[in-house]
XYZ file of C-alpha atoms in Angstrom:
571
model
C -0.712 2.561 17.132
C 1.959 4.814 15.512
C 5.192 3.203 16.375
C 4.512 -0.666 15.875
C 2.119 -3.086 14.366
C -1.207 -4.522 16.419
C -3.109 -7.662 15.430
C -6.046 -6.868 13.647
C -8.415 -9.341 11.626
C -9.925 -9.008 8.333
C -13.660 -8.236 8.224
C -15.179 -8.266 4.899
C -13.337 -8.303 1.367
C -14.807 -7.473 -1.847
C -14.463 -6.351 -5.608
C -13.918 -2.883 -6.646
C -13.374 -3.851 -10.599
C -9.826 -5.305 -10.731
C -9.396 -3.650 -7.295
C -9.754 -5.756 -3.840
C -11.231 -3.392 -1.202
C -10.294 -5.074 2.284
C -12.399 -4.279 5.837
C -9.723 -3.943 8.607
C -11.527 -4.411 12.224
C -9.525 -1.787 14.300
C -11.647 0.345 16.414
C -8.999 2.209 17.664
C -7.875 3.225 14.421
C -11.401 3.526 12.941
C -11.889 6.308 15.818
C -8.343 8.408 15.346
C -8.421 7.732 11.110
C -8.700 11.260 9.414
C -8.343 13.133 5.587
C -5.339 12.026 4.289
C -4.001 9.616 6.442
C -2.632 6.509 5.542
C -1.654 3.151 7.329
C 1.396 0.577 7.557
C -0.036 -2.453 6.843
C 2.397 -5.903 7.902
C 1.479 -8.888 6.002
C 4.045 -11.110 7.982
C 6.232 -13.115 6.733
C 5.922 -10.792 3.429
C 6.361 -7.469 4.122
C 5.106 -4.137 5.809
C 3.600 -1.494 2.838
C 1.705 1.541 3.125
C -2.521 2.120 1.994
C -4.595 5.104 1.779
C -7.420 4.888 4.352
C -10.084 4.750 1.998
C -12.930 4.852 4.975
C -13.541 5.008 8.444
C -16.538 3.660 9.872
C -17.793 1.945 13.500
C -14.562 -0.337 14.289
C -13.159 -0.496 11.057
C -10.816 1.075 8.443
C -11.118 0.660 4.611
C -8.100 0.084 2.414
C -8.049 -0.781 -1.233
C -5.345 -3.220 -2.598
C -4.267 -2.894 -6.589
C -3.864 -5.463 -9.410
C -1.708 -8.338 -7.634
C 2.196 -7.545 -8.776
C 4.409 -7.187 -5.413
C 4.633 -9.939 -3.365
C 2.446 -8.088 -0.861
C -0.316 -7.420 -3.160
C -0.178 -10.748 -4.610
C -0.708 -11.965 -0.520
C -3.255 -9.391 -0.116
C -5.174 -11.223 -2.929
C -5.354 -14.394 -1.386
C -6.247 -13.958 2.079
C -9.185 -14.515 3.500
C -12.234 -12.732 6.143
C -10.789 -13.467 9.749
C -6.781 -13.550 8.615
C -4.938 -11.744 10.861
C -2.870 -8.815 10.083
C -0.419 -5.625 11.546
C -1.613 -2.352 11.192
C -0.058 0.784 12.544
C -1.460 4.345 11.591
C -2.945 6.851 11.521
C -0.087 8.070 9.550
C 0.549 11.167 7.432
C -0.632 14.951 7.799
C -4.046 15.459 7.720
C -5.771 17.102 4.998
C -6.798 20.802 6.624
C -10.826 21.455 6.801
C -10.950 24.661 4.883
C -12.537 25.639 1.716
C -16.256 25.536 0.519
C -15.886 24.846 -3.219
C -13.612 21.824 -3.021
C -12.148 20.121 -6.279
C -11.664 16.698 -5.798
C -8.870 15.366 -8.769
C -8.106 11.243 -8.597
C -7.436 8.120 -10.705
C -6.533 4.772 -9.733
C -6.052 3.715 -6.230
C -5.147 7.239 -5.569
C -9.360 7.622 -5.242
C -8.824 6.464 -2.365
C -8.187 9.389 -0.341
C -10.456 11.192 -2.154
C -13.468 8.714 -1.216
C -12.154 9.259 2.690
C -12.249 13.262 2.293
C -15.330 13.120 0.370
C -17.415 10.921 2.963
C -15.846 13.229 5.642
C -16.556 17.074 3.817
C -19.296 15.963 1.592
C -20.901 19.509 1.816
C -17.603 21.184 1.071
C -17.171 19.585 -2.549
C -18.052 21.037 -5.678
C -16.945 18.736 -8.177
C -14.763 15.654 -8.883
C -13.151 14.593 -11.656
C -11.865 11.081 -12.155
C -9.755 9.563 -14.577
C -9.579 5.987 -16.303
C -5.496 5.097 -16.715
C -6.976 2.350 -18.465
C -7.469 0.334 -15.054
C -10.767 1.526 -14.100
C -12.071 3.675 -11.383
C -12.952 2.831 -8.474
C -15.599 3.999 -6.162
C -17.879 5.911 -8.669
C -20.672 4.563 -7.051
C -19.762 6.217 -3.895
C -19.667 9.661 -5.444
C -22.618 9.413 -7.837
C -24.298 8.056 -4.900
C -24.542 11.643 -3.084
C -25.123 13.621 -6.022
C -21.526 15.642 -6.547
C -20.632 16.969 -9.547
C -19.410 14.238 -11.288
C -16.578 14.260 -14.732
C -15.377 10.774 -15.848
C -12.080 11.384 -17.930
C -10.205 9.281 -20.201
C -7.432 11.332 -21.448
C -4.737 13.782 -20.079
C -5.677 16.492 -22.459
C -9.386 16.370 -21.779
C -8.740 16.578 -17.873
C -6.184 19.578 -18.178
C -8.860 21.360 -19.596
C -11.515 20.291 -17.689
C -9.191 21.168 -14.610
C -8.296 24.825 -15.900
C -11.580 25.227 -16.201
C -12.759 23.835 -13.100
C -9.849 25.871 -10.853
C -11.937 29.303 -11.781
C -14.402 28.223 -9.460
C -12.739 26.456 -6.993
C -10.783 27.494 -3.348
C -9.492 24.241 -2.674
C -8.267 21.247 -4.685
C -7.586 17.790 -3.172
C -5.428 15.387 -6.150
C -4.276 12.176 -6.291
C -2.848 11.265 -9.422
C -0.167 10.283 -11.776
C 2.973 12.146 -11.115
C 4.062 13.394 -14.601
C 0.140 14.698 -14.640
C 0.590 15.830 -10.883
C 3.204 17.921 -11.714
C 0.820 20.064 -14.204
C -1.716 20.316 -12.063
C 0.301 21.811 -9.411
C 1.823 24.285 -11.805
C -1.344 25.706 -12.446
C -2.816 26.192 -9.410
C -0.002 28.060 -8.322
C -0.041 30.416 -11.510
C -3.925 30.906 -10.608
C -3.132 31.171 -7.165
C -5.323 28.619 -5.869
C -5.119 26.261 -2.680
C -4.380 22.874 -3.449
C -2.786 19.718 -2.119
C -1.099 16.884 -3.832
C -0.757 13.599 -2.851
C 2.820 12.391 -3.334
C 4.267 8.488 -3.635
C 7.349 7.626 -2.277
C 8.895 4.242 -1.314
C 8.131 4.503 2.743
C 9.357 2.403 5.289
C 9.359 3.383 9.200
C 6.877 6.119 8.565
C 8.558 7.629 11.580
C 10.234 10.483 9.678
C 13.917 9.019 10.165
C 15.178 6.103 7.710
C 14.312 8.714 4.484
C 12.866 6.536 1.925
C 10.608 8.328 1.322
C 12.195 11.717 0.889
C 11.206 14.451 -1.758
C 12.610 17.870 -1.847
C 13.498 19.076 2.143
C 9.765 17.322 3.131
C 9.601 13.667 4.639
C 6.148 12.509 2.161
C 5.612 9.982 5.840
C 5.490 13.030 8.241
C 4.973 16.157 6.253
C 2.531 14.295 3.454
C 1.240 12.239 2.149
C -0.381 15.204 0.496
C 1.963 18.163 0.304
C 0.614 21.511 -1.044
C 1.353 22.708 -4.366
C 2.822 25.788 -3.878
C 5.854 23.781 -2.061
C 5.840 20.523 -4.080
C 6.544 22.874 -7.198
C 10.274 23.818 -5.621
C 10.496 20.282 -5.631
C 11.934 17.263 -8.006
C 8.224 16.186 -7.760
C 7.055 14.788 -11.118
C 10.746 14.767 -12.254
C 12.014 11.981 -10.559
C 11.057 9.419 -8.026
C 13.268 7.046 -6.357
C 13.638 2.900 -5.654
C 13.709 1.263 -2.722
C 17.491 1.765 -2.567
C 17.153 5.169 -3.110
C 18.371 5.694 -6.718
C 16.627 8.813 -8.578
C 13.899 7.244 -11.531
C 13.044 9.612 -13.990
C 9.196 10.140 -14.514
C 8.298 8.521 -17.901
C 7.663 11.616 -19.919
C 9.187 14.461 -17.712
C 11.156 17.145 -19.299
C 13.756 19.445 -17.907
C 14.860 19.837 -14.098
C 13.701 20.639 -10.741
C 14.267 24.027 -9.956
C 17.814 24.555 -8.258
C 18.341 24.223 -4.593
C 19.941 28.385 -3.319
C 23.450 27.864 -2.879
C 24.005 28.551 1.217
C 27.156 30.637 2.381
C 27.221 29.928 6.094
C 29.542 32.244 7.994
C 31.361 31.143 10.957
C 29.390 31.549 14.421
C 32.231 33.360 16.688
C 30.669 31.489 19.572
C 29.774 27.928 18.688
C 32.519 26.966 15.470
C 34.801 24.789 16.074
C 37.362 22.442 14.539
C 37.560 18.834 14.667
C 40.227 17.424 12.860
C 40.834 19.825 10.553
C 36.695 19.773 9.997
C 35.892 23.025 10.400
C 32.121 23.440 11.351
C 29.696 26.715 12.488
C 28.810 24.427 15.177
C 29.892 21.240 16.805
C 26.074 19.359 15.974
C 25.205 16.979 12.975
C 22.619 14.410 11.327
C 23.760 10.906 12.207
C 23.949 8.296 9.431
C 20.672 7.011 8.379
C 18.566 10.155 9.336
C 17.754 10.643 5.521
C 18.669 9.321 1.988
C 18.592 12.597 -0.239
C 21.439 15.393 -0.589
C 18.148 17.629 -0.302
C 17.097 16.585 3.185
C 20.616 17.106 4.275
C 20.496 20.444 2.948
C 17.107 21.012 4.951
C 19.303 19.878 8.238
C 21.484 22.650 7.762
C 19.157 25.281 7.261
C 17.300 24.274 10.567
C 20.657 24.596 12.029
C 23.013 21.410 11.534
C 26.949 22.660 11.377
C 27.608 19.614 9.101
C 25.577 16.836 7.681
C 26.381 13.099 7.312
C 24.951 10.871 4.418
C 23.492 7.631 4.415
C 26.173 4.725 4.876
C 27.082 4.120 1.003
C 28.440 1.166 -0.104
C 29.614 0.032 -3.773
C 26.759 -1.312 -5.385
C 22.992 -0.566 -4.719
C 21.017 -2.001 -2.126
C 17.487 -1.975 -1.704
C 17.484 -3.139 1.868
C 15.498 -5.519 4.271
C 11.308 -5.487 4.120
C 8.933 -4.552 6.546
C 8.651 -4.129 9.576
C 12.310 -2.157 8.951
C 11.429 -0.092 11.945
C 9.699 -0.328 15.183
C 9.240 2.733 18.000
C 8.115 1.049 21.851
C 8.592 2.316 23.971
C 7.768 6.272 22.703
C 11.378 7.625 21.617
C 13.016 4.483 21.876
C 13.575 2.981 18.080
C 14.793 -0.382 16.637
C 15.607 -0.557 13.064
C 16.662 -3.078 10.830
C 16.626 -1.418 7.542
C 19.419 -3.258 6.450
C 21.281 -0.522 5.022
C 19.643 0.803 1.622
C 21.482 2.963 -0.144
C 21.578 3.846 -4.263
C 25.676 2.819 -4.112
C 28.484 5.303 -3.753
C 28.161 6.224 -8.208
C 23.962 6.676 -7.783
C 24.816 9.376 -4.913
C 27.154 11.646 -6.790
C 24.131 13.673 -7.618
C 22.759 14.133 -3.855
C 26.456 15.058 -3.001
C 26.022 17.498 -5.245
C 22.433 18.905 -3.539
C 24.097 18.732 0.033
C 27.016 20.926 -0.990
C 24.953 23.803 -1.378
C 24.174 24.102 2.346
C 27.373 25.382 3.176
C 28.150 22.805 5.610
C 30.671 20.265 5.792
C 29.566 17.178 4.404
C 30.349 14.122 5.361
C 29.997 10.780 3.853
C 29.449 7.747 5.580
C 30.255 4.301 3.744
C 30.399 0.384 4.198
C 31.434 -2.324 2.920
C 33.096 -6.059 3.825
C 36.672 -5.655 3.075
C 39.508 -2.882 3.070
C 39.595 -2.719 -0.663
C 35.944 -1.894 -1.055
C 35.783 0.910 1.568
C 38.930 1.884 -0.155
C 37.442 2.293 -3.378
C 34.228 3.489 -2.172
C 36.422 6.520 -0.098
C 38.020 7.110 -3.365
C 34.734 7.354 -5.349
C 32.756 9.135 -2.946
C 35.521 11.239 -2.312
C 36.117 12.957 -5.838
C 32.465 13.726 -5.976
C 33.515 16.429 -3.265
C 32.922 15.320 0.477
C 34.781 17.343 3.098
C 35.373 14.082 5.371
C 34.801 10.184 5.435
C 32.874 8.097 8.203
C 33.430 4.157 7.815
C 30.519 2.294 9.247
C 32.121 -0.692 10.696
C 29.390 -1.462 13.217
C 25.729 -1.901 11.776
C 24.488 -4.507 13.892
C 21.644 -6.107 12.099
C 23.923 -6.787 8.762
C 26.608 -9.210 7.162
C 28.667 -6.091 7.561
C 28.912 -6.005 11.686
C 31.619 -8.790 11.186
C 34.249 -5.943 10.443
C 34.372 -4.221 13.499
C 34.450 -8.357 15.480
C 37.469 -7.658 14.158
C 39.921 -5.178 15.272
C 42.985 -6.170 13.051
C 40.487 -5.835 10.240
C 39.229 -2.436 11.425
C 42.795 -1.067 11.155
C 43.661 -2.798 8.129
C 39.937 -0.897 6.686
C 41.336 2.497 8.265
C 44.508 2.199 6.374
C 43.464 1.742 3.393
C 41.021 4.526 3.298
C 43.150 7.315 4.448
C 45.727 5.977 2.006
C 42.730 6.574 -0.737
C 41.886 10.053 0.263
C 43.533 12.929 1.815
C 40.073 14.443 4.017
C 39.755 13.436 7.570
C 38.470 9.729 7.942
C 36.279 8.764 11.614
C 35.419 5.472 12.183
C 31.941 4.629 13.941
C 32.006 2.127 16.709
C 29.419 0.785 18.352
C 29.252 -0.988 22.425
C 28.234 -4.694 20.321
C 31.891 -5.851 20.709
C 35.259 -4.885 22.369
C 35.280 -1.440 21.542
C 38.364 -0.243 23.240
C 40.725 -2.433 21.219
C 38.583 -1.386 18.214
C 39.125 2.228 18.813
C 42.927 1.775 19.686
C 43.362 -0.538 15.820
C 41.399 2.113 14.352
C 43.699 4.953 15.073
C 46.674 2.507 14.917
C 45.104 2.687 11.330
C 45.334 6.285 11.313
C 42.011 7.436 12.200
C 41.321 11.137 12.373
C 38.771 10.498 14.716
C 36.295 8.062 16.484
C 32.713 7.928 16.259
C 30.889 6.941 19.288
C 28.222 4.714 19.060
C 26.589 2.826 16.452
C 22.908 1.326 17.684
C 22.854 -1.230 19.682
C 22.092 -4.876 18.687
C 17.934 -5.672 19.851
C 15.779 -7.897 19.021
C 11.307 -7.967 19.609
C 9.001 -10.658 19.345
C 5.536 -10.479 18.939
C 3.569 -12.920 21.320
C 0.175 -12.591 19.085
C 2.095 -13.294 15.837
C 4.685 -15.613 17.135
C 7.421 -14.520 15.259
C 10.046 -11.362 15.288
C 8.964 -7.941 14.404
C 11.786 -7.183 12.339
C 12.235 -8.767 9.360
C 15.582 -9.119 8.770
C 17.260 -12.559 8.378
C 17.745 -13.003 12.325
C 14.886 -10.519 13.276
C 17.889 -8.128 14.868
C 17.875 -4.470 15.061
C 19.652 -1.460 16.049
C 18.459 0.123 19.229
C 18.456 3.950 19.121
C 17.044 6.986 21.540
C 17.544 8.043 24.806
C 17.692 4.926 26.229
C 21.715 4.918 24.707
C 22.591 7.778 26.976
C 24.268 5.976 29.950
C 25.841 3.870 27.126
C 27.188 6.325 25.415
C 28.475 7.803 28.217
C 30.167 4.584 29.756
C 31.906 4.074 26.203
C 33.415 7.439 26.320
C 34.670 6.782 29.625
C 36.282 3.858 28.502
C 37.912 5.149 25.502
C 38.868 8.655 26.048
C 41.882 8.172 28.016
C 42.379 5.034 24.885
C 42.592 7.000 21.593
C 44.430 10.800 20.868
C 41.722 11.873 18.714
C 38.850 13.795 18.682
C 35.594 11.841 19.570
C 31.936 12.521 17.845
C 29.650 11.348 20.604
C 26.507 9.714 18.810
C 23.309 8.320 20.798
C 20.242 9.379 22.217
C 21.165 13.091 22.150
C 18.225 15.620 22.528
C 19.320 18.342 24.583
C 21.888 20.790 25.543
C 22.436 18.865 28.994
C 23.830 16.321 26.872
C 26.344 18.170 25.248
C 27.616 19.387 27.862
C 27.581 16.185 29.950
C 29.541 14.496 26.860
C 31.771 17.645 26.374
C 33.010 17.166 30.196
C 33.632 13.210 28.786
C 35.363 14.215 26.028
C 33.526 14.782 22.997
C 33.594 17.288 20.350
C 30.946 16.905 17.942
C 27.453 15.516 18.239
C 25.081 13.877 15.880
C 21.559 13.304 16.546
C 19.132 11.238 14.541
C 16.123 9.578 17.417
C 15.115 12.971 18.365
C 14.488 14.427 14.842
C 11.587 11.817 15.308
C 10.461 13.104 18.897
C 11.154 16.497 18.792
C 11.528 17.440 14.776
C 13.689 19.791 12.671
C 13.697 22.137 15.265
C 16.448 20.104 17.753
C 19.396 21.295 16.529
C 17.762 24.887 17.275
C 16.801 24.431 20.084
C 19.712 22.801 21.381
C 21.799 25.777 19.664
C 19.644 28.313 21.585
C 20.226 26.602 24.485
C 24.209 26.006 24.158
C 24.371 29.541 23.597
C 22.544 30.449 26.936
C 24.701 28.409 28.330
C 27.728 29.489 27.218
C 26.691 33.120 28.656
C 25.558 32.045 32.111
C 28.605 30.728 33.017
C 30.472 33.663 31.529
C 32.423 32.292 28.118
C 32.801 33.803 25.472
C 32.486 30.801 22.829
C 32.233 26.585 22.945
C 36.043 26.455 22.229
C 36.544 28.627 24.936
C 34.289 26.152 27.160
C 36.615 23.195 25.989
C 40.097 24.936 27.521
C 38.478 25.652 30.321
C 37.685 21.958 30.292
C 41.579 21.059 30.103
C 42.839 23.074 32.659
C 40.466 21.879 35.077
């Protein structure tokens, strides 16, 4: 139930003080629900959010809804026993079965989790404290109920005390609450050298680990959280900033100072596998696609697990916060159709993750949109002095007002003109197989394209027979089809176009192995970017298809890729 949402009726509803607590009838998600694992829950026609599973029990899951203020909430509050909703989950990490004096730390609806662990480990928990924000708490009964050490707090002071305190006699610590107050809490553990994990809140959308909403530090909070442990949330911007659903950094109400400082990488050049694309020159020919990620600090994570440049989120001039749920759906497994509809903080809100990526000591390069040449030109420009080493224009999202450019190959060149008259780095354009992509490529270079990025997602659309309507919610319920299903795509479009354009070609689409690189290195291609199979196969891709290159390379008795590629020429 992971990769899209299945019907699922409401069972029972009731108060939990100004809290609605809502009975889900899923039995298969009542049976795989564990610690610390959260669901997607699609309201449709409204949106797709995520809830703490709050309790598991027979054929149901427990979630509890806040004070009605989002249009989802405010829906949550008026349905009714037998409405039909999506659920997908069990999401998130679970919470690891260790420890046998277990602090339990919670306000609000962040009690939630805590209820879940608490009904699960009951035996392992010494003590909770709770904390009124002023909202109530919810659940007390539950916890008075079986007898646990019970503190009810109602100030910050009081419960950093109480907590030092506690922490003595403690070898685990399970917390959900308040960031700024988060952010103590974790500080202190780690000076006492304690166990604990933290439940973090981010804006998250596919909960697949790709679109990177919900991004903090190098961790995805959807893949590698929800609750993160303290001793690595600490190296993180956690309870320093959050971010919208565009992107943008928020500062915490009340936090002081910085994060600490990502290392600054110096990435020598790997005699066998750099290369040079353009004037690009990279330690190795992979990279992130576009999209894979919102944050300069998840970029920088890419290139430590092995990425020989990384490639932003498409930017455009002003902030957008993007399409609601469902943005993403995965069916079959590996195969992914997104219509996130292109959130981004704007080209001036991402100076500061520009700034994060640079430290990786990869090339960096940034991907932007926009309707007309003027605004990618001035986007280029701005994006451009905050230090990129190379420009991608996104001409091709296919489930956006902003696919008309590349319907429109005049326009395309007339967009690739005025960029690289804007900026003296290398500028690729991104096509995708959604229109006539040979005369795009050919008015793209005509432009003055450094190089050709090959391809976008295709254009997809699902319907849901139960809920008789799309899946997607964008305005036409279209998506962007990604994963290895692109392959033979991909492949015809470089057959079509490499004999078409004098510049180098990034091949982009369903890549996940070292079979593919050198299938689309015999087609043409120089440089790959991979985004599905960070989903499928994690981090560790760009590794592993490293490892494997090199292997390669040796077995067929080269001494390097760029040796590979003349060889490739001459024959």
């Amino acid at each position: 139930m992971r990769g899209k949402p299945e019907p699922a009726r409401v069972k029972r509803i009731y108060s939990e003080g100004i809290y609605r607590s809502i009975e889900i009838q899923s039995e298969s998600l009542a049976k795989e629900a564990y610690p610390g694992s959260f669901l997607m829950l699609w309201i449709p026609g409204v949106d797709e959010i995520p809830f703490a599973i709050a309790s598991s029990h027979g054929d149901s899951v427990e979630i509890l809804v806040g004070p009605p203020r989002g249009e989802a909430t405010k829906a949550l509050h008026n349905i009714s026993i037998g409405d039909l909703l999506g659920v997908r989950g069990p999401l998130g990490r679970p919470l690891p079965d260790i420890g046998s004096k277990v602090l339990l730390v919670g306000s609000s609806h962040g009690v939630s989790y805590l209820r879940f662990y608490f009904e699960r480990y009951r035996k392992k928990v010494r003590k909770a404290l709770l904390i009124d924000d002023g909202r109530g708490i919810p659940y007390v009964s539950v916890f008075r109920r079986d007898g646990v050490d019970l503190d009810l707090l109602y100030d910050v002071e009081g419960l950093l005390t109480t907590f030092s305190r506690s922490i003595e006699e403690t070898d685990l610590a399970i917390i959900c609450i308040e960031e700024s107050i988060g952010r103590k809490l974790a500080e202190m553990l780690v000076v006492k050298g304690v166990k604990g994990y933290i439940c973090v809140e981010r804006p998250i959308k596919c909960a697949l680990g790709l679109c990177g909403s919900c991004d903090i530090g190098i961790y995805r909070s959807c893949l590698e959280g929800i609750f993160i442990e303290a001793s690595n949330l600490v190296t993180t911007e956690y309870g320093f900033w959050t971010r919208d659903r565009s992107g943008l950094r928020i500062p915490i109400p009340g936090s002081q100072g910085s994060p600490p400082e990502l290392p600054q990488r110096i990435v020598e050049p790997d005699p066998m596998l750099s290369i040079e694309i353009s004037g690009l020159l990279m330690p190795n020919p992979l990279m992130n696609a576009s999209g894979c990620g919102v944050s300069g600090r998840i970029l920088y994570r890419y290139a430590i697990e092995g990425a020989g440049a990384v490639v932003t989120k498409s930017l455009g001039l002003e902030p957008r916060r993007g399409f609601r749920g469902p943005v993403m759906v995965e069916d079959p497994p590996s195969i992914y159709i997104n219509s996130l509809g292109l959130p981004n903080p704007g080209v001036d809100g991402y100076v500061a993750e520009i700034a994060d990526a640079k430290k990786a000591g990869v090339p960096v390069i940034a991907s932007i949109f926009g309707k007309a040449p003027e605004e990618y030109a001035e986007a280029a420009k701005k994006i451009s002095a905050a230090g990129v080493d190379a420009i991608e224009l996104n001409i091709s999202c296919p489930h956006t007002e902003f696919e008309m450019v590349e319907d429109i190959p005049e326009l395309v060149r007339d967009v690739a003109r005025s960029v690289k008259r804007a900026v003296k780095i290398p500028v690729f354009v991104k096509i995708s197989a959604n229109s006539d992509y040979i005369d795009v490529a050919r008015k793209a270079v005509e432009g003055g394209a450094d190089g050709i990025t090959a391809i976008n997602t295709l254009r997809g659309y699902m319907y849901d027979p139960i809920f008789r309507r799309p899946l997607l919610n964008s305005p036409k319920g279209y998506g962007g089809v990604s994963g290895p299903s692109l392959k033979p795509i991909l492949r015809r479009v470089l057959a079509d176009i490499r004999e078409e354009v004098n510049v180098p070609i990034i091949a982009v689409g369903g890549i996940d192995s070292v079979r593919d690189i050198i299938e689309l290195s015999m087609q043409g291609a120089r440089g790959f970017q991979i985004c599905s199979a960070i989903a499928y196969k994690g981090f560790n891709v760009f590794r592993e298809i490293l490892d494997d290159l090199r292997s390669y390379l040796r077995n067929i008795g080269v001494r390097s890729y760029r040796e590979f590629l003349e060889g490739l020429k001459r024959s």
